[in-house]
Amino acid sequence: FHLQEIPLAERLGVSRTPVRGALTALANEGLVEPGPRRGYKVRTFAVEEVSDAYEMRATLEGMACRLLAERGLTQSEIRQMRDLLDSGDQIIERARFTAAEHDAWGDINTQLHQFLVDATSHALLKSFVQQTSQVPLGSMRDHHWFEPDSENFTTVQLAHRDHHEIFDAIIRRQSGRAEARMREHLYLSRDLVRSRFRQQTVGFDATAGSRPSQQKLTR
């Protein structure tokens, strides 16, 4: 998909300046790359790159949990974590996973992971985590139980159990356990992405050269 300043500005009814700024920002985030005729093209990501993003997140967020366990949480931070965990518990207790639960869970999951990183007050760590979020399907906002159904509800239960165990390790000041559990937790999402990608390639008809389905790996 080719992006150029003038056609985009005309289509949006704005001057070239904000369009140029937006394209530059997207390029800095790694979402577009230089294309033909001084334009840009949307960058594509291989599943290996998404997997790499989870490897980095596992290392970085695992480090965050270790640092918090070593330092200890304040009473205010403990309350914030418990509030997030309680909100997740309420979703699990509904014993269903419709679109409403799917969206609510996504918000809680994002807030919980972001809280653990922010609580470290480690500027460089936060910056590196932010960089991994620029990879589609690799950020805290992406939770890879894609459809609201019973199978994905089971995945949510497992993930939320991880959240509780990570919190338990942190407040018990078990730094090694806290780091290891966060790593395992993020490896779960990494493996779900890989599985999702493999599903797209199953049944590919090499002789016909056709795609097996219209299912896409999207954010």
PDB file of N, CA, C and O in Angstrom, residues 118-171:
ATOM      1  N   ASP A 118       5.484   0.591  34.867  1.00  0.00           N
ATOM      2  CA  ASP A 118       5.553   1.966  35.358  1.00  0.00           C
ATOM      3  C   ASP A 118       5.992   2.027  36.825  1.00  0.00           C
ATOM      4  O   ASP A 118       6.699   2.960  37.230  1.00  0.00           O
ATOM      5  N   ALA A 119       5.588   1.039  37.611  1.00  0.00           N
ATOM      6  CA  ALA A 119       5.903   1.052  39.040  1.00  0.00           C
ATOM      7  C   ALA A 119       7.400   0.955  39.306  1.00  0.00           C
ATOM      8  O   ALA A 119       7.867   1.346  40.378  1.00  0.00           O
ATOM      9  N   THR A 120       8.165   0.460  38.345  1.00  0.00           N
ATOM     10  CA  THR A 120       9.613   0.368  38.543  1.00  0.00           C
ATOM     11  C   THR A 120      10.268   1.744  38.526  1.00  0.00           C
ATOM     12  O   THR A 120      11.380   1.907  39.050  1.00  0.00           O
ATOM     13  N   SER A 121       9.609   2.738  37.898  1.00  0.00           N
ATOM     14  CA  SER A 121      10.189   4.084  37.716  1.00  0.00           C
ATOM     15  C   SER A 121      11.541   4.003  37.003  1.00  0.00           C
ATOM     16  O   SER A 121      12.424   4.831  37.217  1.00  0.00           O
ATOM     17  N   HIS A 122      11.679   2.984  36.160  1.00  0.00           N
ATOM     18  CA  HIS A 122      12.929   2.750  35.420  1.00  0.00           C
ATOM     19  C   HIS A 122      12.727   3.271  34.000  1.00  0.00           C
ATOM     20  O   HIS A 122      12.113   2.607  33.161  1.00  0.00           O
ATOM     21  N   ALA A 123      13.234   4.473  33.729  1.00  0.00           N
ATOM     22  CA  ALA A 123      12.946   5.146  32.464  1.00  0.00           C
ATOM     23  C   ALA A 123      13.411   4.345  31.253  1.00  0.00           C
ATOM     24  O   ALA A 123      12.701   4.245  30.243  1.00  0.00           O
ATOM     25  N   LEU A 124      14.600   3.777  31.328  1.00  0.00           N
ATOM     26  CA  LEU A 124      15.134   3.040  30.184  1.00  0.00           C
ATOM     27  C   LEU A 124      14.330   1.768  29.932  1.00  0.00           C
ATOM     28  O   LEU A 124      14.023   1.423  28.779  1.00  0.00           O
ATOM     29  N   LEU A 125      13.962   1.089  31.001  1.00  0.00           N
ATOM     30  CA  LEU A 125      13.141  -0.109  30.869  1.00  0.00           C
ATOM     31  C   LEU A 125      11.809   0.223  30.212  1.00  0.00           C
ATOM     32  O   LEU A 125      11.354  -0.466  29.287  1.00  0.00           O
ATOM     33  N   LYS A 126      11.182   1.293  30.662  1.00  0.00           N
ATOM     34  CA  LYS A 126       9.892   1.706  30.089  1.00  0.00           C
ATOM     35  C   LYS A 126      10.034   2.047  28.614  1.00  0.00           C
ATOM     36  O   LYS A 126       9.163   1.711  27.810  1.00  0.00           O
ATOM     37  N   SER A 127      11.139   2.686  28.247  1.00  0.00           N
ATOM     38  CA  SER A 127      11.374   3.043  26.853  1.00  0.00           C
ATOM     39  C   SER A 127      11.520   1.807  25.980  1.00  0.00           C
ATOM     40  O   SER A 127      10.956   1.732  24.882  1.00  0.00           O
ATOM     41  N   PHE A 128      12.249   0.811  26.463  1.00  0.00           N
ATOM     42  CA  PHE A 128      12.448  -0.419  25.691  1.00  0.00           C
ATOM     43  C   PHE A 128      11.138  -1.189  25.527  1.00  0.00           C
ATOM     44  O   PHE A 128      10.855  -1.741  24.457  1.00  0.00           O
ATOM     45  N   VAL A 129      10.332  -1.225  26.589  1.00  0.00           N
ATOM     46  CA  VAL A 129       9.036  -1.897  26.498  1.00  0.00           C
ATOM     47  C   VAL A 129       8.157  -1.190  25.474  1.00  0.00           C
ATOM     48  O   VAL A 129       7.456  -1.829  24.683  1.00  0.00           O
ATOM     49  N   GLN A 130       8.201   0.131  25.475  1.00  0.00           N
ATOM     50  CA  GLN A 130       7.423   0.898  24.515  1.00  0.00           C
ATOM     51  C   GLN A 130       7.826   0.567  23.086  1.00  0.00           C
ATOM     52  O   GLN A 130       6.982   0.482  22.184  1.00  0.00           O
ATOM     53  N   GLN A 131       9.112   0.363  22.851  1.00  0.00           N
ATOM     54  CA  GLN A 131       9.577   0.009  21.510  1.00  0.00           C
ATOM     55  C   GLN A 131       8.997  -1.320  21.042  1.00  0.00           C
ATOM     56  O   GLN A 131       8.653  -1.481  19.877  1.00  0.00           O
ATOM     57  N   THR A 132       8.883  -2.290  21.950  1.00  0.00           N
ATOM     58  CA  THR A 132       8.314  -3.577  21.539  1.00  0.00           C
ATOM     59  C   THR A 132       6.848  -3.443  21.154  1.00  0.00           C
ATOM     60  O   THR A 132       6.344  -4.219  20.337  1.00  0.00           O
ATOM     61  N   SER A 133       6.157  -2.451  21.712  1.00  0.00           N
ATOM     62  CA  SER A 133       4.730  -2.282  21.422  1.00  0.00           C
ATOM     63  C   SER A 133       4.485  -1.790  20.004  1.00  0.00           C
ATOM     64  O   SER A 133       3.352  -1.797  19.531  1.00  0.00           O
ATOM     65  N   GLN A 134       5.545  -1.368  19.315  1.00  0.00           N
ATOM     66  CA  GLN A 134       5.399  -0.899  17.947  1.00  0.00           C
ATOM     67  C   GLN A 134       5.280  -2.047  16.951  1.00  0.00           C
ATOM     68  O   GLN A 134       4.959  -1.831  15.781  1.00  0.00           O
ATOM     69  N   VAL A 135       5.542  -3.262  17.412  1.00  0.00           N
ATOM     70  CA  VAL A 135       5.376  -4.433  16.552  1.00  0.00           C
ATOM     71  C   VAL A 135       3.926  -4.891  16.640  1.00  0.00           C
ATOM     72  O   VAL A 135       3.437  -5.178  17.732  1.00  0.00           O
ATOM     73  N   PRO A 136       3.197  -4.932  15.523  1.00  0.00           N
ATOM     74  CA  PRO A 136       1.804  -5.374  15.582  1.00  0.00           C
ATOM     75  C   PRO A 136       1.673  -6.732  16.256  1.00  0.00           C
ATOM     76  O   PRO A 136       2.476  -7.631  16.035  1.00  0.00           O
ATOM     77  N   LEU A 137       0.664  -6.866  17.085  1.00  0.00           N
ATOM     78  CA  LEU A 137       0.364  -8.073  17.853  1.00  0.00           C
ATOM     79  C   LEU A 137       1.347  -8.333  18.981  1.00  0.00           C
ATOM     80  O   LEU A 137       1.271  -9.356  19.651  1.00  0.00           O
ATOM     81  N   GLY A 138       2.281  -7.414  19.202  1.00  0.00           N
ATOM     82  CA  GLY A 138       3.281  -7.646  20.225  1.00  0.00           C
ATOM     83  C   GLY A 138       3.151  -6.789  21.459  1.00  0.00           C
ATOM     84  O   GLY A 138       3.944  -6.924  22.383  1.00  0.00           O
ATOM     85  N   SER A 139       2.173  -5.912  21.498  1.00  0.00           N
ATOM     86  CA  SER A 139       2.102  -4.962  22.602  1.00  0.00           C
ATOM     87  C   SER A 139       1.183  -5.439  23.717  1.00  0.00           C
ATOM     88  O   SER A 139       0.493  -6.451  23.604  1.00  0.00           O
ATOM     89  N   MET A 140       1.170  -4.670  24.814  1.00  0.00           N
ATOM     90  CA  MET A 140       0.284  -4.979  25.936  1.00  0.00           C
ATOM     91  C   MET A 140      -1.181  -4.923  25.532  1.00  0.00           C
ATOM     92  O   MET A 140      -2.026  -5.550  26.166  1.00  0.00           O
ATOM     93  N   ARG A 141      -1.479  -4.131  24.510  1.00  0.00           N
ATOM     94  CA  ARG A 141      -2.876  -3.971  24.096  1.00  0.00           C
ATOM     95  C   ARG A 141      -3.410  -5.209  23.386  1.00  0.00           C
ATOM     96  O   ARG A 141      -4.619  -5.353  23.220  1.00  0.00           O
ATOM     97  N   ASP A 142      -2.504  -6.054  22.933  1.00  0.00           N
ATOM     98  CA  ASP A 142      -2.910  -7.216  22.150  1.00  0.00           C
ATOM     99  C   ASP A 142      -3.002  -8.441  23.036  1.00  0.00           C
ATOM    100  O   ASP A 142      -2.011  -8.873  23.616  1.00  0.00           O
ATOM    101  N   HIS A 143      -4.198  -9.000  23.146  1.00  0.00           N
ATOM    102  CA  HIS A 143      -4.384 -10.228  23.901  1.00  0.00           C
ATOM    103  C   HIS A 143      -4.912 -11.264  22.923  1.00  0.00           C
ATOM    104  O   HIS A 143      -5.927 -11.077  22.278  1.00  0.00           O
ATOM    105  N   HIS A 144      -4.210 -12.366  22.806  1.00  0.00           N
ATOM    106  CA  HIS A 144      -4.349 -13.222  21.634  1.00  0.00           C
ATOM    107  C   HIS A 144      -5.306 -14.394  21.793  1.00  0.00           C
ATOM    108  O   HIS A 144      -5.098 -15.457  21.249  1.00  0.00           O
ATOM    109  N   TRP A 145      -6.361 -14.202  22.569  1.00  0.00           N
ATOM    110  CA  TRP A 145      -7.498 -15.092  22.494  1.00  0.00           C
ATOM    111  C   TRP A 145      -8.459 -14.292  21.616  1.00  0.00           C
ATOM    112  O   TRP A 145      -9.210 -13.452  22.050  1.00  0.00           O
ATOM    113  N   PHE A 146      -8.381 -14.510  20.301  1.00  0.00           N
ATOM    114  CA  PHE A 146      -8.909 -13.581  19.304  1.00  0.00           C
ATOM    115  C   PHE A 146     -10.421 -13.469  19.295  1.00  0.00           C
ATOM    116  O   PHE A 146     -10.965 -12.415  19.062  1.00  0.00           O
ATOM    117  N   GLU A 147     -11.120 -14.559  19.475  1.00  0.00           N
ATOM    118  CA  GLU A 147     -12.572 -14.514  19.380  1.00  0.00           C
ATOM    119  C   GLU A 147     -13.207 -14.769  20.734  1.00  0.00           C
ATOM    120  O   GLU A 147     -12.696 -15.560  21.534  1.00  0.00           O
ATOM    121  N   PRO A 148     -14.330 -14.103  21.012  1.00  0.00           N
ATOM    122  CA  PRO A 148     -15.035 -14.373  22.267  1.00  0.00           C
ATOM    123  C   PRO A 148     -15.758 -15.716  22.207  1.00  0.00           C
ATOM    124  O   PRO A 148     -16.812 -15.835  21.612  1.00  0.00           O
ATOM    125  N   ASP A 149     -15.159 -16.760  22.772  1.00  0.00           N
ATOM    126  CA  ASP A 149     -15.783 -18.079  22.778  1.00  0.00           C
ATOM    127  C   ASP A 149     -15.277 -18.869  23.983  1.00  0.00           C
ATOM    128  O   ASP A 149     -14.435 -18.407  24.749  1.00  0.00           O
ATOM    129  N   SER A 150     -15.810 -20.086  24.158  1.00  0.00           N
ATOM    130  CA  SER A 150     -15.488 -20.879  25.344  1.00  0.00           C
ATOM    131  C   SER A 150     -14.022 -21.287  25.383  1.00  0.00           C
ATOM    132  O   SER A 150     -13.404 -21.338  26.455  1.00  0.00           O
ATOM    133  N   GLU A 151     -13.447 -21.595  24.232  1.00  0.00           N
ATOM    134  CA  GLU A 151     -12.037 -21.992  24.210  1.00  0.00           C
ATOM    135  C   GLU A 151     -11.136 -20.865  24.691  1.00  0.00           C
ATOM    136  O   GLU A 151     -10.208 -21.064  25.483  1.00  0.00           O
ATOM    137  N   ASN A 152     -11.413 -19.660  24.235  1.00  0.00           N
ATOM    138  CA  ASN A 152     -10.595 -18.528  24.630  1.00  0.00           C
ATOM    139  C   ASN A 152     -10.876 -18.107  26.074  1.00  0.00           C
ATOM    140  O   ASN A 152     -10.011 -17.498  26.711  1.00  0.00           O
ATOM    141  N   PHE A 153     -12.043 -18.421  26.586  1.00  0.00           N
ATOM    142  CA  PHE A 153     -12.314 -18.161  27.998  1.00  0.00           C
ATOM    143  C   PHE A 153     -11.362 -18.979  28.867  1.00  0.00           C
ATOM    144  O   PHE A 153     -10.868 -18.504  29.890  1.00  0.00           O
ATOM    145  N   THR A 154     -11.071 -20.201  28.459  1.00  0.00           N
ATOM    146  CA  THR A 154     -10.118 -21.033  29.192  1.00  0.00           C
ATOM    147  C   THR A 154      -8.740 -20.379  29.193  1.00  0.00           C
ATOM    148  O   THR A 154      -8.037 -20.389  30.211  1.00  0.00           O
ATOM    149  N   THR A 155      -8.350 -19.789  28.068  1.00  0.00           N
ATOM    150  CA  THR A 155      -7.064 -19.107  27.988  1.00  0.00           C
ATOM    151  C   THR A 155      -7.028 -17.909  28.928  1.00  0.00           C
ATOM    152  O   THR A 155      -6.018 -17.639  29.583  1.00  0.00           O
ATOM    153  N   VAL A 156      -8.139 -17.182  29.011  1.00  0.00           N
ATOM    154  CA  VAL A 156      -8.230 -16.042  29.921  1.00  0.00           C
ATOM    155  C   VAL A 156      -8.064 -16.509  31.368  1.00  0.00           C
ATOM    156  O   VAL A 156      -7.376 -15.866  32.169  1.00  0.00           O
ATOM    157  N   GLN A 157      -8.690 -17.609  31.710  1.00  0.00           N
ATOM    158  CA  GLN A 157      -8.556 -18.148  33.065  1.00  0.00           C
ATOM    159  C   GLN A 157      -7.096 -18.443  33.395  1.00  0.00           C
ATOM    160  O   GLN A 157      -6.610 -18.124  34.485  1.00  0.00           O
ATOM    161  N   LEU A 158      -6.390 -19.063  32.466  1.00  0.00           N
ATOM    162  CA  LEU A 158      -4.976 -19.373  32.670  1.00  0.00           C
ATOM    163  C   LEU A 158      -4.155 -18.100  32.816  1.00  0.00           C
ATOM    164  O   LEU A 158      -3.290 -17.997  33.694  1.00  0.00           O
ATOM    165  N   ALA A 159      -4.426 -17.130  31.954  1.00  0.00           N
ATOM    166  CA  ALA A 159      -3.665 -15.884  31.986  1.00  0.00           C
ATOM    167  C   ALA A 159      -3.900 -15.139  33.295  1.00  0.00           C
ATOM    168  O   ALA A 159      -2.961 -14.583  33.883  1.00  0.00           O
ATOM    169  N   HIS A 160      -5.146 -15.127  33.759  1.00  0.00           N
ATOM    170  CA  HIS A 160      -5.427 -14.392  34.993  1.00  0.00           C
ATOM    171  C   HIS A 160      -4.855 -15.113  36.209  1.00  0.00           C
ATOM    172  O   HIS A 160      -4.459 -14.466  37.188  1.00  0.00           O
ATOM    173  N   ARG A 161      -4.808 -16.422  36.145  1.00  0.00           N
ATOM    174  CA  ARG A 161      -4.129 -17.168  37.205  1.00  0.00           C
ATOM    175  C   ARG A 161      -2.660 -16.749  37.273  1.00  0.00           C
ATOM    176  O   ARG A 161      -2.092 -16.579  38.357  1.00  0.00           O
ATOM    177  N   ASP A 162      -2.052 -16.570  36.092  1.00  0.00           N
ATOM    178  CA  ASP A 162      -0.666 -16.087  36.040  1.00  0.00           C
ATOM    179  C   ASP A 162      -0.539 -14.733  36.736  1.00  0.00           C
ATOM    180  O   ASP A 162       0.412 -14.493  37.487  1.00  0.00           O
ATOM    181  N   HIS A 163      -1.482 -13.841  36.469  1.00  0.00           N
ATOM    182  CA  HIS A 163      -1.435 -12.516  37.084  1.00  0.00           C
ATOM    183  C   HIS A 163      -1.409 -12.619  38.610  1.00  0.00           C
ATOM    184  O   HIS A 163      -0.642 -11.924  39.281  1.00  0.00           O
ATOM    185  N   HIS A 164      -2.265 -13.474  39.136  1.00  0.00           N
ATOM    186  CA  HIS A 164      -2.302 -13.659  40.588  1.00  0.00           C
ATOM    187  C   HIS A 164      -0.976 -14.206  41.112  1.00  0.00           C
ATOM    188  O   HIS A 164      -0.472 -13.753  42.146  1.00  0.00           O
ATOM    189  N   GLU A 165      -0.413 -15.155  40.401  1.00  0.00           N
ATOM    190  CA  GLU A 165       0.833 -15.766  40.873  1.00  0.00           C
ATOM    191  C   GLU A 165       2.006 -14.795  40.783  1.00  0.00           C
ATOM    192  O   GLU A 165       2.898 -14.798  41.639  1.00  0.00           O
ATOM    193  N   ILE A 166       2.003 -13.968  39.762  1.00  0.00           N
ATOM    194  CA  ILE A 166       3.049 -12.946  39.631  1.00  0.00           C
ATOM    195  C   ILE A 166       2.962 -11.963  40.795  1.00  0.00           C
ATOM    196  O   ILE A 166       3.968 -11.617  41.431  1.00  0.00           O
ATOM    197  N   PHE A 167       1.744 -11.524  41.083  1.00  0.00           N
ATOM    198  CA  PHE A 167       1.532 -10.593  42.201  1.00  0.00           C
ATOM    199  C   PHE A 167       1.941 -11.231  43.521  1.00  0.00           C
ATOM    200  O   PHE A 167       2.606 -10.598  44.361  1.00  0.00           O
ATOM    201  N   ASP A 168       1.568 -12.481  43.716  1.00  0.00           N
ATOM    202  CA  ASP A 168       1.911 -13.181  44.949  1.00  0.00           C
ATOM    203  C   ASP A 168       3.431 -13.249  45.124  1.00  0.00           C
ATOM    204  O   ASP A 168       3.941 -13.024  46.234  1.00  0.00           O
ATOM    205  N   ALA A 169       4.134 -13.540  44.039  1.00  0.00           N
ATOM    206  CA  ALA A 169       5.596 -13.621  44.119  1.00  0.00           C
ATOM    207  C   ALA A 169       6.207 -12.265  44.447  1.00  0.00           C
ATOM    208  O   ALA A 169       7.173 -12.172  45.216  1.00  0.00           O
ATOM    209  N   ILE A 170       5.641 -11.200  43.884  1.00  0.00           N
ATOM    210  CA  ILE A 170       6.184  -9.864  44.131  1.00  0.00           C
ATOM    211  C   ILE A 170       6.003  -9.466  45.599  1.00  0.00           C
ATOM    212  O   ILE A 170       6.947  -8.998  46.248  1.00  0.00           O
ATOM    213  N   ILE A 171       4.793  -9.644  46.125  1.00  0.00           N
ATOM    214  CA  ILE A 171       4.567  -9.192  47.502  1.00  0.00           C
ATOM    215  C   ILE A 171       5.290 -10.088  48.510  1.00  0.00           C
ATOM    216  O   ILE A 171       5.564  -9.662  49.641  1.00  0.00           O
TER     217      ILE A 171
END
